[in-house]
PDB file of C-alpha atoms in Angstrom:
ATOM      1  CA  ASP G   1      10.400 -13.063  -0.716  1.00  0.00           C
ATOM      2  CA  VAL G   2      11.633 -16.604  -0.228  1.00  0.00           C
ATOM      3  CA  LYS G   3      12.744 -17.982  -3.671  1.00  0.00           C
ATOM      4  CA  VAL G   4      12.903 -21.880  -4.131  1.00  0.00           C
ATOM      5  CA  THR G   5      14.062 -22.308  -7.595  1.00  0.00           C
ATOM      6  CA  GLN G   6      14.100 -25.803  -9.416  1.00  0.00           C
ATOM      7  CA  SER G   7      16.515 -26.043 -12.445  1.00  0.00           C
ATOM      8  CA  SER G   8      13.750 -27.429 -15.056  1.00  0.00           C
ATOM      9  CA  ARG G   9      10.259 -26.901 -15.391  1.00  0.00           C
ATOM     10  CA  TYR G  10       9.877 -29.985 -17.884  1.00  0.00           C
ATOM     11  CA  LEU G  11      12.147 -32.871 -18.493  1.00  0.00           C
ATOM     12  CA  VAL G  12      11.912 -35.985 -20.728  1.00  0.00           C
ATOM     13  CA  LYS G  13      14.211 -38.719 -20.116  1.00  0.00           C
ATOM     14  CA  ARG G  14      14.714 -42.314 -21.485  1.00  0.00           C
ATOM     15  CA  THR G  15      14.192 -45.108 -19.176  1.00  0.00           C
ATOM     16  CA  GLY G  16      17.513 -46.217 -17.519  1.00  0.00           C
ATOM     17  CA  GLU G  17      19.034 -42.784 -17.597  1.00  0.00           C
ATOM     18  CA  LYS G  18      20.320 -41.095 -14.373  1.00  0.00           C
ATOM     19  CA  VAL G  19      18.238 -38.060 -13.697  1.00  0.00           C
ATOM     20  CA  PHE G  20      19.313 -34.956 -11.689  1.00  0.00           C
ATOM     21  CA  LEU G  21      16.776 -32.634 -10.340  1.00  0.00           C
ATOM     22  CA  GLU G  22      18.347 -29.603  -8.690  1.00  0.00           C
ATOM     23  CA  CYS G  23      16.802 -27.105  -6.048  1.00  0.00           C
ATOM     24  CA  VAL G  24      18.301 -24.044  -4.736  1.00  0.00           C
ATOM     25  CA  GLN G  25      16.797 -21.778  -1.935  1.00  0.00           C
ATOM     26  CA  ASP G  26      17.795 -18.249  -1.253  1.00  0.00           C
ATOM     27  CA  MET G  27      16.660 -17.782   2.487  1.00  0.00           C
ATOM     28  CA  ASP G  28      19.181 -19.923   4.378  1.00  0.00           C
ATOM     29  CA  HIS G  29      16.664 -22.435   5.410  1.00  0.00           C
ATOM     30  CA  GLU G  30      17.890 -25.336   7.516  1.00  0.00           C
ATOM     31  CA  ASN G  31      15.195 -27.769   6.013  1.00  0.00           C
ATOM     32  CA  MET G  32      14.704 -28.891   2.376  1.00  0.00           C
ATOM     33  CA  PHE G  33      12.350 -31.374   1.105  1.00  0.00           C
ATOM     34  CA  TRP G  34      11.626 -33.243  -2.109  1.00  0.00           C
ATOM     35  CA  TYR G  35       7.990 -34.379  -2.805  1.00  0.00           C
ATOM     36  CA  ARG G  36       6.204 -36.129  -5.631  1.00  0.00           C
ATOM     37  CA  GLN G  37       2.859 -35.017  -6.678  1.00  0.00           C
ATOM     38  CA  ASP G  38       0.534 -37.463  -8.532  1.00  0.00           C
ATOM     39  CA  PRO G  39      -3.299 -37.052  -9.018  1.00  0.00           C
ATOM     40  CA  GLY G  40      -5.402 -38.280  -6.247  1.00  0.00           C
ATOM     41  CA  LEU G  41      -2.349 -38.977  -4.105  1.00  0.00           C
ATOM     42  CA  GLY G  42      -1.381 -35.473  -2.972  1.00  0.00           C
ATOM     43  CA  LEU G  43       2.334 -34.702  -1.935  1.00  0.00           C
ATOM     44  CA  ARG G  44       4.234 -37.642  -1.043  1.00  0.00           C
ATOM     45  CA  LEU G  45       7.701 -37.050   0.507  1.00  0.00           C
ATOM     46  CA  ILE G  46      10.569 -38.650  -0.988  1.00  0.00           C
ATOM     47  CA  TYR G  47      13.405 -37.573   1.176  1.00  0.00           C
ATOM     48  CA  PHE G  48      14.155 -34.399   3.334  1.00  0.00           C
ATOM     49  CA  SER G  49      17.396 -32.836   4.692  1.00  0.00           C
ATOM     50  CA  TYR G  50      17.687 -30.781   7.842  1.00  0.00           C
ATOM     51  CA  ASP G  51      21.218 -29.845   7.396  1.00  0.00           C
ATOM     52  CA  VAL G  52      24.099 -29.990   5.155  1.00  0.00           C
ATOM     53  CA  LYS G  53      25.177 -33.647   4.350  1.00  0.00           C
ATOM     54  CA  MET G  54      22.089 -34.931   6.216  1.00  0.00           C
ATOM     55  CA  LYS G  55      19.098 -36.771   4.856  1.00  0.00           C
ATOM     56  CA  GLU G  56      16.129 -38.561   5.995  1.00  0.00           C
ATOM     57  CA  LYS G  57      14.102 -40.905   3.989  1.00  0.00           C
ATOM     58  CA  GLY G  58      10.670 -40.062   3.611  1.00  0.00           C
ATOM     59  CA  ASP G  59       7.457 -42.028   2.626  1.00  0.00           C
ATOM     60  CA  ILE G  60       8.740 -43.359  -0.807  1.00  0.00           C
ATOM     61  CA  PRO G  61      12.488 -43.224  -0.938  1.00  0.00           C
ATOM     62  CA  GLU G  62      12.867 -46.355  -3.235  1.00  0.00           C
ATOM     63  CA  GLY G  63      14.535 -45.468  -6.684  1.00  0.00           C
ATOM     64  CA  TYR G  64      15.694 -42.004  -5.437  1.00  0.00           C
ATOM     65  CA  SER G  65      18.840 -40.583  -3.675  1.00  0.00           C
ATOM     66  CA  VAL G  66      19.739 -37.140  -2.620  1.00  0.00           C
ATOM     67  CA  SER G  67      22.713 -34.823  -2.023  1.00  0.00           C
ATOM     68  CA  ARG G  68      23.098 -31.842  -0.155  1.00  0.00           C
ATOM     69  CA  GLU G  69      26.636 -30.463  -0.187  1.00  0.00           C
ATOM     70  CA  LYS G  70      25.918 -26.857   0.340  1.00  0.00           C
ATOM     71  CA  LYS G  71      23.001 -25.547   2.486  1.00  0.00           C
ATOM     72  CA  GLU G  72      21.184 -23.785  -0.216  1.00  0.00           C
ATOM     73  CA  ARG G  73      21.091 -26.596  -2.750  1.00  0.00           C
ATOM     74  CA  PHE G  74      19.407 -29.951  -2.442  1.00  0.00           C
ATOM     75  CA  SER G  75      19.400 -32.397  -5.409  1.00  0.00           C
ATOM     76  CA  LEU G  76      17.234 -35.404  -6.193  1.00  0.00           C
ATOM     77  CA  ILE G  77      18.756 -38.185  -8.156  1.00  0.00           C
ATOM     78  CA  LEU G  78      16.778 -40.854 -10.047  1.00  0.00           C
ATOM     79  CA  GLU G  79      19.740 -43.743 -10.432  1.00  0.00           C
ATOM     80  CA  SER G  80      17.788 -45.343 -13.246  1.00  0.00           C
ATOM     81  CA  ALA G  81      14.792 -43.504 -14.276  1.00  0.00           C
ATOM     82  CA  SER G  82      11.613 -45.870 -14.786  1.00  0.00           C
ATOM     83  CA  THR G  83       8.336 -44.924 -16.569  1.00  0.00           C
ATOM     84  CA  ASN G  84       6.483 -45.118 -12.937  1.00  0.00           C
ATOM     85  CA  GLN G  85       8.765 -42.196 -11.854  1.00  0.00           C
ATOM     86  CA  THR G  86       6.867 -39.904 -14.450  1.00  0.00           C
ATOM     87  CA  SER G  87       5.451 -37.387 -12.200  1.00  0.00           C
ATOM     88  CA  MET G  88       5.740 -33.852 -10.903  1.00  0.00           C
ATOM     89  CA  TYR G  89       8.446 -33.136  -8.392  1.00  0.00           C
ATOM     90  CA  LEU G  90       8.312 -30.388  -6.019  1.00  0.00           C
ATOM     91  CA  CYS G  91      11.371 -29.022  -4.014  1.00  0.00           C
ATOM     92  CA  ALA G  92      10.335 -27.068  -0.816  1.00  0.00           C
ATOM     93  CA  SER G  93      12.455 -25.367   2.040  1.00  0.00           C
ATOM     94  CA  SER G  94      11.544 -24.264   5.618  1.00  0.00           C
ATOM     95  CA  ALA G  95      13.306 -22.614   8.584  1.00  0.00           C
ATOM     96  CA  TYR G  96      12.891 -24.428  11.840  1.00  0.00           C
ATOM     97  CA  SER G  97       9.194 -24.489  13.010  1.00  0.00           C
ATOM     98  CA  THR G  98       8.045 -22.294   9.912  1.00  0.00           C
ATOM     99  CA  GLU G  99       5.984 -23.194   6.882  1.00  0.00           C
ATOM    100  CA  ALA G 100       7.422 -24.759   3.769  1.00  0.00           C
ATOM    101  CA  PHE G 101       7.952 -22.644   0.642  1.00  0.00           C
ATOM    102  CA  PHE G 102       7.877 -24.675  -2.547  1.00  0.00           C
ATOM    103  CA  GLY G 103       9.355 -24.290  -5.970  1.00  0.00           C
ATOM    104  CA  GLN G 104       7.405 -24.161  -9.360  1.00  0.00           C
ATOM    105  CA  GLY G 105       7.821 -27.944  -9.821  1.00  0.00           C
ATOM    106  CA  THR G 106       9.585 -30.137 -12.320  1.00  0.00           C
ATOM    107  CA  ARG G 107       7.344 -32.163 -14.515  1.00  0.00           C
ATOM    108  CA  LEU G 108       9.319 -35.233 -15.430  1.00  0.00           C
ATOM    109  CA  THR G 109       8.337 -37.771 -18.076  1.00  0.00           C
ATOM    110  CA  VAL G 110      10.185 -41.071 -18.587  1.00  0.00           C
ATOM    111  CA  VAL G 111       9.856 -42.769 -21.840  1.00  0.00           C
TER     112      VAL G 111
ATOM    113  CA  GLN X   1      -0.749 -42.389  12.137  1.00  0.00           C
ATOM    114  CA  GLN X   2       1.179 -40.226   9.910  1.00  0.00           C
ATOM    115  CA  GLN X   3      -1.776 -39.751   7.630  1.00  0.00           C
ATOM    116  CA  VAL X   4      -3.825 -36.617   7.182  1.00  0.00           C
ATOM    117  CA  LYS X   5      -7.293 -37.406   5.564  1.00  0.00           C
ATOM    118  CA  GLN X   6      -8.935 -34.648   3.382  1.00  0.00           C
ATOM    119  CA  SER X   7     -12.495 -34.461   1.959  1.00  0.00           C
ATOM    120  CA  PRO X   8     -14.061 -33.824  -0.475  1.00  0.00           C
ATOM    121  CA  GLN X   9     -11.813 -34.775  -3.308  1.00  0.00           C
ATOM    122  CA  SER X  10     -13.499 -32.179  -5.612  1.00  0.00           C
ATOM    123  CA  LEU X  11     -15.864 -29.269  -4.966  1.00  0.00           C
ATOM    124  CA  ILE X  12     -18.115 -27.269  -7.144  1.00  0.00           C
ATOM    125  CA  VAL X  13     -19.389 -23.818  -5.737  1.00  0.00           C
ATOM    126  CA  GLN X  14     -21.253 -20.927  -7.047  1.00  0.00           C
ATOM    127  CA  LYS X  15     -19.558 -17.514  -7.031  1.00  0.00           C
ATOM    128  CA  GLY X  16     -20.364 -15.876  -3.650  1.00  0.00           C
ATOM    129  CA  GLY X  17     -21.053 -19.358  -1.773  1.00  0.00           C
ATOM    130  CA  ILE X  18     -19.221 -20.792   0.955  1.00  0.00           C
ATOM    131  CA  SER X  19     -16.493 -23.766   0.298  1.00  0.00           C
ATOM    132  CA  ILE X  20     -15.684 -26.087   3.181  1.00  0.00           C
ATOM    133  CA  ILE X  21     -12.898 -28.436   3.177  1.00  0.00           C
ATOM    134  CA  ASN X  22     -12.273 -30.803   5.936  1.00  0.00           C
ATOM    135  CA  CYS X  23      -9.306 -32.701   7.327  1.00  0.00           C
ATOM    136  CA  ALA X  24      -8.517 -35.042  10.038  1.00  0.00           C
ATOM    137  CA  TYR X  25      -5.478 -36.566  11.630  1.00  0.00           C
ATOM    138  CA  GLU X  26      -4.547 -39.067  14.075  1.00  0.00           C
ATOM    139  CA  ASN X  27      -1.025 -38.104  15.292  1.00  0.00           C
ATOM    140  CA  THR X  28      -1.592 -36.150  18.429  1.00  0.00           C
ATOM    141  CA  ALA X  29       2.379 -35.008  17.933  1.00  0.00           C
ATOM    142  CA  PHE X  30       1.206 -32.693  14.998  1.00  0.00           C
ATOM    143  CA  ASP X  31       1.407 -29.163  16.154  1.00  0.00           C
ATOM    144  CA  TYR X  32       1.374 -26.979  13.162  1.00  0.00           C
ATOM    145  CA  PHE X  33      -1.392 -27.205  10.459  1.00  0.00           C
ATOM    146  CA  PRO X  34      -1.114 -25.158   7.267  1.00  0.00           C
ATOM    147  CA  TRP X  35      -3.265 -24.932   4.191  1.00  0.00           C
ATOM    148  CA  TYR X  36      -1.847 -24.628   0.794  1.00  0.00           C
ATOM    149  CA  GLN X  37      -3.127 -23.331  -2.543  1.00  0.00           C
ATOM    150  CA  GLN X  38      -2.086 -24.487  -5.799  1.00  0.00           C
ATOM    151  CA  PHE X  39      -2.910 -23.323  -9.154  1.00  0.00           C
ATOM    152  CA  PRO X  40      -2.133 -25.268 -12.435  1.00  0.00           C
ATOM    153  CA  GLY X  41       1.570 -25.250 -13.139  1.00  0.00           C
ATOM    154  CA  LYS X  42       2.292 -23.667 -10.056  1.00  0.00           C
ATOM    155  CA  GLY X  43       3.689 -25.016  -6.748  1.00  0.00           C
ATOM    156  CA  PRO X  44       1.765 -24.972  -3.683  1.00  0.00           C
ATOM    157  CA  ALA X  45       1.732 -21.685  -1.735  1.00  0.00           C
ATOM    158  CA  LEU X  46       0.992 -21.318   1.966  1.00  0.00           C
ATOM    159  CA  LEU X  47      -2.661 -19.755   2.314  1.00  0.00           C
ATOM    160  CA  ILE X  48      -3.248 -19.875   6.016  1.00  0.00           C
ATOM    161  CA  ALA X  49      -2.235 -21.954   9.087  1.00  0.00           C
ATOM    162  CA  ILE X  50      -2.953 -22.573  12.720  1.00  0.00           C
ATOM    163  CA  ARG X  51      -1.532 -24.073  15.909  1.00  0.00           C
ATOM    164  CA  PRO X  52      -3.701 -26.167  17.965  1.00  0.00           C
ATOM    165  CA  ASP X  53      -3.652 -23.736  20.887  1.00  0.00           C
ATOM    166  CA  VAL X  54      -6.294 -21.767  19.137  1.00  0.00           C
ATOM    167  CA  SER X  55      -9.820 -22.790  17.748  1.00  0.00           C
ATOM    168  CA  GLU X  56     -10.046 -20.397  14.975  1.00  0.00           C
ATOM    169  CA  LYS X  57      -8.023 -18.325  12.607  1.00  0.00           C
ATOM    170  CA  LYS X  58      -9.336 -15.762  10.077  1.00  0.00           C
ATOM    171  CA  GLU X  59      -7.299 -13.932   7.342  1.00  0.00           C
ATOM    172  CA  GLY X  60      -9.732 -12.047   5.027  1.00  0.00           C
ATOM    173  CA  ARG X  61     -12.233 -14.554   3.356  1.00  0.00           C
ATOM    174  CA  PHE X  62     -10.475 -17.603   4.621  1.00  0.00           C
ATOM    175  CA  THR X  63     -10.853 -19.194   8.099  1.00  0.00           C
ATOM    176  CA  ILE X  64      -9.408 -22.376   9.637  1.00  0.00           C
ATOM    177  CA  SER X  65     -11.675 -24.055  12.270  1.00  0.00           C
ATOM    178  CA  PHE X  66      -9.553 -26.318  14.457  1.00  0.00           C
ATOM    179  CA  ASN X  67     -11.231 -29.029  16.775  1.00  0.00           C
ATOM    180  CA  LYS X  68      -8.336 -30.573  18.967  1.00  0.00           C
ATOM    181  CA  SER X  69     -10.378 -33.041  20.702  1.00  0.00           C
ATOM    182  CA  ALA X  70     -11.753 -34.351  17.458  1.00  0.00           C
ATOM    183  CA  LYS X  71      -8.341 -34.118  15.682  1.00  0.00           C
ATOM    184  CA  GLN X  72     -10.238 -32.340  12.908  1.00  0.00           C
ATOM    185  CA  PHE X  73      -9.797 -29.049  11.053  1.00  0.00           C
ATOM    186  CA  SER X  74     -11.255 -27.197   8.195  1.00  0.00           C
ATOM    187  CA  LEU X  75     -10.828 -24.449   5.685  1.00  0.00           C
ATOM    188  CA  HIS X  76     -13.797 -22.317   5.101  1.00  0.00           C
ATOM    189  CA  ILE X  77     -13.804 -19.981   2.018  1.00  0.00           C
ATOM    190  CA  MET X  78     -16.438 -17.092   2.314  1.00  0.00           C
ATOM    191  CA  ASP X  79     -17.687 -15.412  -0.775  1.00  0.00           C
ATOM    192  CA  SER X  80     -16.074 -17.740  -2.952  1.00  0.00           C
ATOM    193  CA  GLN X  81     -14.718 -16.233  -6.267  1.00  0.00           C
ATOM    194  CA  PRO X  82     -13.825 -17.857  -9.749  1.00  0.00           C
ATOM    195  CA  GLY X  83     -10.225 -16.855  -8.641  1.00  0.00           C
ATOM    196  CA  ASP X  84     -10.362 -19.220  -5.890  1.00  0.00           C
ATOM    197  CA  SER X  85     -10.529 -22.028  -8.385  1.00  0.00           C
ATOM    198  CA  ALA X  86      -7.413 -24.375  -7.385  1.00  0.00           C
ATOM    199  CA  THR X  87      -6.434 -27.356  -5.570  1.00  0.00           C
ATOM    200  CA  TYR X  88      -6.282 -26.753  -1.792  1.00  0.00           C
ATOM    201  CA  PHE X  89      -3.946 -29.106   0.463  1.00  0.00           C
ATOM    202  CA  CYS X  90      -4.239 -29.484   4.254  1.00  0.00           C
ATOM    203  CA  ALA X  91      -1.009 -30.375   6.082  1.00  0.00           C
ATOM    204  CA  ALA X  92       0.483 -31.078   9.301  1.00  0.00           C
ATOM    205  CA  ARG X  93       3.893 -31.144  10.872  1.00  0.00           C
ATOM    206  CA  ASN X  94       4.755 -32.990  14.079  1.00  0.00           C
ATOM    207  CA  ASN X  95       6.356 -31.368  17.122  1.00  0.00           C
ATOM    208  CA  TYR X  96       9.675 -33.502  16.906  1.00  0.00           C
ATOM    209  CA  GLY X  97      10.497 -33.526  13.272  1.00  0.00           C
ATOM    210  CA  GLN X  98      10.476 -31.058  10.668  1.00  0.00           C
ATOM    211  CA  ASN X  99       8.673 -32.589   7.661  1.00  0.00           C
ATOM    212  CA  PHE X 100       5.129 -32.174   6.603  1.00  0.00           C
ATOM    213  CA  VAL X 101       2.491 -34.612   5.874  1.00  0.00           C
ATOM    214  CA  PHE X 102      -0.019 -33.649   3.213  1.00  0.00           C
ATOM    215  CA  GLY X 103      -3.700 -34.545   2.614  1.00  0.00           C
ATOM    216  CA  PRO X 104      -4.515 -35.780  -0.723  1.00  0.00           C
ATOM    217  CA  GLY X 105      -5.995 -32.373  -2.089  1.00  0.00           C
ATOM    218  CA  THR X 106      -9.419 -30.962  -2.831  1.00  0.00           C
ATOM    219  CA  ARG X 107      -9.850 -29.309  -6.374  1.00  0.00           C
ATOM    220  CA  LEU X 108     -12.267 -26.605  -5.888  1.00  0.00           C
ATOM    221  CA  SER X 109     -14.090 -24.974  -8.849  1.00  0.00           C
ATOM    222  CA  VAL X 110     -15.935 -21.659  -8.448  1.00  0.00           C
ATOM    223  CA  LEU X 111     -18.517 -21.094 -11.325  1.00  0.00           C
ATOM    224  CA  PRO X 112     -19.223 -17.461 -12.297  1.00  0.00           C
TER     225      PRO X 112
END
């Protein structure tokens, strides 16, 4: 079974902190994604990566950056957390032309 | 053009009934249409998917109907069960990129 593991289920951070969300997949997938999920807005793509050290902006990249130094790991970075970044963050991976597999999500609260 | 529209926002169905969720898209470059099911506190999980060269795909109680000319597709859940209560997302992926575009979701409640 494909496994996508996010490092934390719940996080509480203070405004202005730098926040790292980590994601690891074990199926050698080329593509990895970070989505943000908010009620009524569905899943919105923040960034995705189709190869090591490659990244593409999604629909809402402002305030976020990503890092992919190894194929299995994709990190989402909030440079200076703000309260409007309180949300559920979902990591996913996929092989070329296959479906996406999701992690369990990280619920981030910024206070 | 990258949007996927989904309706209804919420749906209440009696046990044994049929649940129907509809999605529509504009981008003709989309070539893969998965449906995801999400339970509270969990990440979305693939339920069923279809490509535009077929008009219908059935897996157990779940069926996708696809109308390429209307750019619409729908999920039908037959004999709906309380265990089907979840949020359902339709999605689409274009044939030149690898990212997925998701609908806003439908919260389904199946009453016992």
